[in-house]
CSV table of C-alpha atoms in Angstrom, one decimal:
chain,number,residue,atom,x,y,z
A,20,MET,CA,138.3,14.4,105.6
A,21,LEU,CA,136.5,13.8,108.7
A,22,PHE,CA,135.7,17.2,110.4
A,23,ARG,CA,134.1,17.4,114.0
A,24,GLN,CA,133.5,20.6,116.2
A,25,LEU,CA,133.2,20.4,119.9
A,26,PHE,CA,132.1,22.7,122.7
A,27,ASP,CA,133.1,23.2,126.3
A,28,GLN,CA,130.5,25.3,127.9
A,29,ASP,CA,132.1,26.2,130.9
A,30,THR,CA,135.0,28.4,128.8
A,31,TRP,CA,132.9,28.8,125.4
A,32,THR,CA,136.1,26.8,123.7
A,33,TYR,CA,135.8,24.9,120.6
A,34,THR,CA,138.0,21.8,120.1
A,35,TYR,CA,138.4,20.3,116.6
A,36,LEU,CA,139.0,16.8,115.9
A,37,ILE,CA,140.1,16.2,112.5
A,38,ALA,CA,141.0,12.7,110.6
A,39,ASP,CA,141.7,11.0,107.4
A,40,SER,CA,138.5,8.8,106.7
A,41,ASP,CA,140.5,6.5,104.8
A,42,THR,CA,143.5,6.2,107.2
A,43,LYS,CA,142.0,6.9,110.4
A,44,GLU,CA,144.6,9.2,111.5
A,45,ALA,CA,143.3,12.3,113.4
A,46,VAL,CA,144.3,15.0,115.4
A,47,LEU,CA,142.9,17.2,118.3
A,48,VAL,CA,143.2,21.0,118.1
A,49,ASP,CA,143.2,23.2,121.3
A,50,PRO,CA,141.6,20.3,123.7
A,51,VAL,CA,140.1,20.9,126.9
A,52,ILE,CA,141.2,19.4,130.1
A,53,GLU,CA,138.2,18.8,131.6
A,54,GLN,CA,136.5,17.2,128.0
A,55,VAL,CA,139.3,14.7,127.3
A,56,GLU,CA,137.1,11.8,128.1
A,57,ARG,CA,134.4,13.2,126.0
A,58,ASP,CA,136.9,13.4,123.4
A,59,LEU,CA,138.7,10.1,123.7
A,60,LYS,CA,135.6,8.6,123.5
A,61,LEU,CA,134.8,9.9,120.5
A,62,VAL,CA,138.1,8.8,119.0
A,63,ARG,CA,137.4,5.3,120.0
A,64,GLU,CA,134.1,5.5,118.5
A,65,LEU,CA,135.3,6.4,114.9
A,66,GLY,CA,138.0,3.9,115.0
A,67,LEU,CA,140.6,6.4,115.1
A,68,THR,CA,143.9,6.7,115.6
A,69,LEU,CA,145.1,9.9,117.4
A,70,LYS,CA,148.8,11.4,116.2
A,71,TYR,CA,148.9,14.8,117.2
A,72,CYS,CA,147.4,17.3,119.6
A,73,MET,CA,148.0,20.8,118.5
A,74,GLU,CA,147.7,24.1,120.1
A,75,THR,CA,146.6,27.6,118.4
A,76,HIS,CA,148.1,29.3,121.5
A,77,VAL,CA,149.3,29.5,125.3
A,78,HIS,CA,145.6,29.6,126.6
A,79,ALA,CA,144.7,32.0,129.1
A,80,ASP,CA,140.9,30.8,129.5
A,81,HIS,CA,141.2,27.1,129.7
A,82,ILE,CA,143.7,24.6,130.5
A,83,THR,CA,144.7,22.5,127.8
A,84,GLY,CA,144.0,18.8,127.5
A,85,THR,CA,147.2,18.0,125.5
A,86,GLY,CA,149.4,16.3,128.5
A,87,LYS,CA,146.8,14.0,129.4
A,88,ILE,CA,145.9,12.8,126.1
A,89,ARG,CA,149.8,12.2,125.3
A,90,GLU,CA,149.8,10.1,128.6
A,91,LEU,CA,147.1,8.1,127.6
A,92,THR,CA,147.6,7.7,124.0
A,93,GLY,CA,150.9,8.3,123.3
A,94,CYS,CA,150.1,11.2,120.6
A,95,LYS,CA,152.6,14.2,119.8
A,96,GLY,CA,151.9,17.9,121.2
A,97,LEU,CA,152.4,20.0,118.9
A,98,VAL,CA,152.8,24.4,119.9
A,99,PRO,CA,153.5,27.2,117.8
A,100,GLU,CA,157.1,28.1,116.7
A,101,LYS,CA,157.5,31.0,119.8
A,102,ALA,CA,155.3,29.1,122.5
A,103,LYS,CA,157.3,28.9,125.6
A,104,VAL,CA,156.5,25.5,125.9
A,105,ASN,CA,159.5,23.1,126.6
A,106,CYS,CA,157.4,20.1,126.9
A,107,ALA,CA,155.6,20.2,123.4
A,108,ASP,CA,157.2,17.5,121.3
A,109,ARG,CA,157.5,19.9,118.1
A,110,HIS,CA,157.2,23.7,117.8
A,111,LEU,CA,155.7,24.3,114.2
A,112,VAL,CA,157.2,27.1,112.0
A,113,ASP,CA,154.6,29.2,110.0
A,114,ASN,CA,154.1,27.6,106.7
A,115,GLU,CA,155.0,24.0,107.7
A,116,VAL,CA,152.6,21.7,106.4
A,117,VAL,CA,151.3,18.9,109.4
A,118,MET,CA,149.9,15.7,107.0
A,119,VAL,CA,147.0,13.4,108.9
A,120,GLY,CA,146.9,10.8,106.4
A,121,ASN,CA,146.4,12.8,103.3
A,122,VAL,CA,144.6,15.7,105.5
A,123,GLU,CA,147.1,18.5,105.0
A,124,ILE,CA,147.4,21.2,107.7
A,125,ARG,CA,149.3,24.4,107.4
A,126,ALA,CA,150.3,26.5,110.0
A,127,ILE,CA,149.6,30.1,109.3
A,128,ALA,CA,152.2,32.5,112.5
A,129,SER,CA,149.0,34.6,113.3
A,130,PRO,CA,150.4,37.4,116.0
A,131,GLY,CA,148.4,39.8,117.9
A,132,HIS,CA,146.0,38.1,120.2
A,133,THR,CA,149.4,36.6,121.7
A,134,ASP,CA,152.7,36.8,120.1
A,135,CYS,CA,152.9,33.5,119.5
A,136,HIS,CA,149.3,32.5,118.0
A,137,PHE,CA,149.2,30.1,114.9
A,138,ALA,CA,145.7,29.4,112.9
A,139,TYR,CA,145.7,26.2,110.8
A,140,LEU,CA,144.4,25.8,107.4
A,141,VAL,CA,143.1,22.4,106.5
A,142,ASN,CA,142.8,20.9,103.1
A,143,ASN,CA,142.6,24.7,102.0
A,144,SER,CA,138.9,25.0,103.0
A,145,HIS,CA,138.6,25.0,106.8
A,146,LEU,CA,140.0,27.7,108.8
A,147,LEU,CA,141.1,27.2,112.3
A,148,THR,CA,141.4,30.8,113.6
A,149,GLY,CA,141.8,30.3,117.3
A,150,ASP,CA,141.4,33.4,119.2
A,151,ALA,CA,143.0,36.0,116.2
A,152,LEU,CA,139.5,35.9,114.7
A,153,PHE,CA,135.8,34.9,116.0
A,154,ILE,CA,132.4,35.0,113.8
A,155,ARG,CA,131.8,38.8,114.0
A,156,GLY,CA,134.8,39.6,116.6
A,157,CYS,CA,138.4,39.1,117.2
A,158,GLY,CA,140.3,38.0,120.2
A,159,ARG,CA,141.6,40.9,122.8
A,160,THR,CA,145.2,42.2,122.3
A,161,ASP,CA,145.7,43.3,126.1
A,162,PHE,CA,148.0,40.7,127.5
A,163,GLN,CA,150.0,38.0,126.6
A,164,SER,CA,152.3,40.0,124.3
A,165,GLY,CA,149.3,41.2,122.2
A,166,ASP,CA,149.5,44.0,119.8
A,167,ALA,CA,146.4,45.3,118.1
A,168,ARG,CA,148.5,46.1,114.8
A,169,MET,CA,149.9,42.7,114.7
A,170,LEU,CA,146.6,41.4,115.0
A,171,TYR,CA,145.1,43.7,111.7
A,172,ASP,CA,147.9,42.9,110.0
A,173,THR,CA,147.3,38.8,110.7
A,174,ILE,CA,143.8,39.0,109.9
A,175,THR,CA,144.3,41.4,106.7
A,176,LYS,CA,146.9,40.4,105.1
A,177,ARG,CA,146.7,36.3,106.2
A,178,PHE,CA,143.1,35.8,106.7
A,179,PHE,CA,141.3,37.7,104.1
A,180,THR,CA,143.7,37.4,101.5
A,181,LEU,CA,142.4,33.7,101.7
A,182,ALA,CA,139.5,31.9,99.4
A,183,ASP,CA,135.8,34.2,100.2
A,184,ASP,CA,134.4,30.5,100.3
A,185,VAL,CA,137.0,29.3,103.0
A,186,LEU,CA,135.0,28.1,106.1
A,187,VAL,CA,136.7,30.1,109.7
A,188,TYR,CA,136.2,27.9,112.6
A,189,PRO,CA,136.9,30.2,115.7
A,190,GLY,CA,138.3,29.3,118.7
A,191,HIS,CA,135.6,30.6,121.3
A,192,ASP,CA,132.0,31.8,120.4
A,193,TYR,CA,130.1,33.5,122.8
A,194,ARG,CA,126.9,34.0,120.7
A,195,GLY,CA,126.2,30.7,119.6
A,196,HIS,CA,127.8,30.6,115.8
A,197,THR,CA,129.5,27.8,114.8
A,198,VAL,CA,130.9,28.7,111.5
A,199,SER,CA,131.4,31.2,108.8
A,200,THR,CA,133.0,32.3,106.0
A,201,ILE,CA,135.9,34.6,104.9
A,202,ALA,CA,133.6,36.5,102.8
A,203,GLU,CA,130.8,36.9,105.7
A,204,GLU,CA,133.9,38.3,108.0
A,205,LYS,CA,135.3,40.8,105.4
A,206,ALA,CA,131.7,42.0,105.1
A,207,HIS,CA,130.2,42.0,108.6
A,208,ASN,CA,132.4,41.7,111.0
A,209,PRO,CA,132.2,44.7,113.1
A,210,ARG,CA,135.9,44.5,114.6
A,211,ILE,CA,137.4,45.2,111.3
A,212,SER,CA,135.3,45.2,108.8
A,213,GLY,CA,135.4,49.0,106.9
A,214,LYS,CA,137.9,49.8,109.5
A,215,LYS,CA,141.4,51.0,109.1
A,216,ARG,CA,144.5,50.2,110.8
A,217,ASP,CA,144.7,53.1,113.3
A,218,GLU,CA,140.7,53.0,113.9
A,219,PHE,CA,141.0,49.3,114.5
A,220,ILE,CA,144.1,49.8,117.0
A,221,GLU,CA,142.0,52.6,118.6
A,222,LEU,CA,138.8,50.0,119.3
A,223,MET,CA,140.9,47.3,120.7
A,224,ASP,CA,143.3,49.4,123.1
A,225,ASN,CA,139.9,50.9,124.5
A,226,LEU,CA,137.9,47.6,125.3
A,227,ASP,CA,138.5,47.4,129.0
A,228,LEU,CA,137.6,43.7,129.0
A,229,PRO,CA,138.4,42.2,132.9
A,230,ASP,CA,141.0,39.2,132.9
A,231,PRO,CA,140.1,35.6,132.3
A,232,LYS,CA,138.8,34.1,135.4
A,233,LYS,CA,141.5,31.4,135.1
A,234,ILE,CA,144.5,33.3,133.6
A,235,MET,CA,146.7,33.2,136.9
A,236,GLU,CA,145.9,28.9,136.4
A,237,ALA,CA,145.8,28.3,132.9
A,238,VAL,CA,149.1,29.9,131.8
A,239,PRO,CA,151.5,28.5,134.1
A,240,ALA,CA,150.0,25.2,133.5
A,241,ASN,CA,149.7,25.4,129.6
A,242,GLN,CA,153.3,26.3,129.4
A,243,MET,CA,153.8,22.5,131.0
A,244,CYS,CA,151.1,21.0,128.3
A,245,GLY,CA,148.3,21.1,130.7
A,246,LYS,CA,150.1,19.9,134.0
A,247,VAL,CA,148.3,21.4,137.1
């Protein structure tokens, strides 16, 4: 498997390029519209054929590059089951497996940050957590039908039940981290480690965070596959 982590500095967003090293089929997860040229240049340099663009959720902090990439490459756009994105080629369901060559990507319904959020488990070893779980943090739950109760259950029942050595790759990072493990986040994540459900809910309900600066343009654009 080829696995690359790409970064958008303006929005602190990670995009992931995953490919089968033998068949050269590839997928981009959470592409950013301003980085489409960079991403496709890397795809060409590595001799890959882009099969899919996949979204973890309808983003509020950046505009997706999926629509533009689809126009340029003919790849398919895949989104979570409940995402209100009518222009997507397919809506994935919980536990659905997407094959990219011989690479297995399993969709994991992970609501809480938004009501349509999915994580993706790649080859049972790399967990793309989107905005549900960050390294030593987690996504906010105060807009887009977010729910702290659901996020606690997602993290503790769907993520923390995976093997301890599964690698955690988040959708964002604001402190310079790139990768963690399930064991690390169980032990050291201050948002949830050692906290009861009610304690987590109280914490999340009182964060009082400002809205993402691009929320008014990003959400409607992302519901149109990134069309602006």
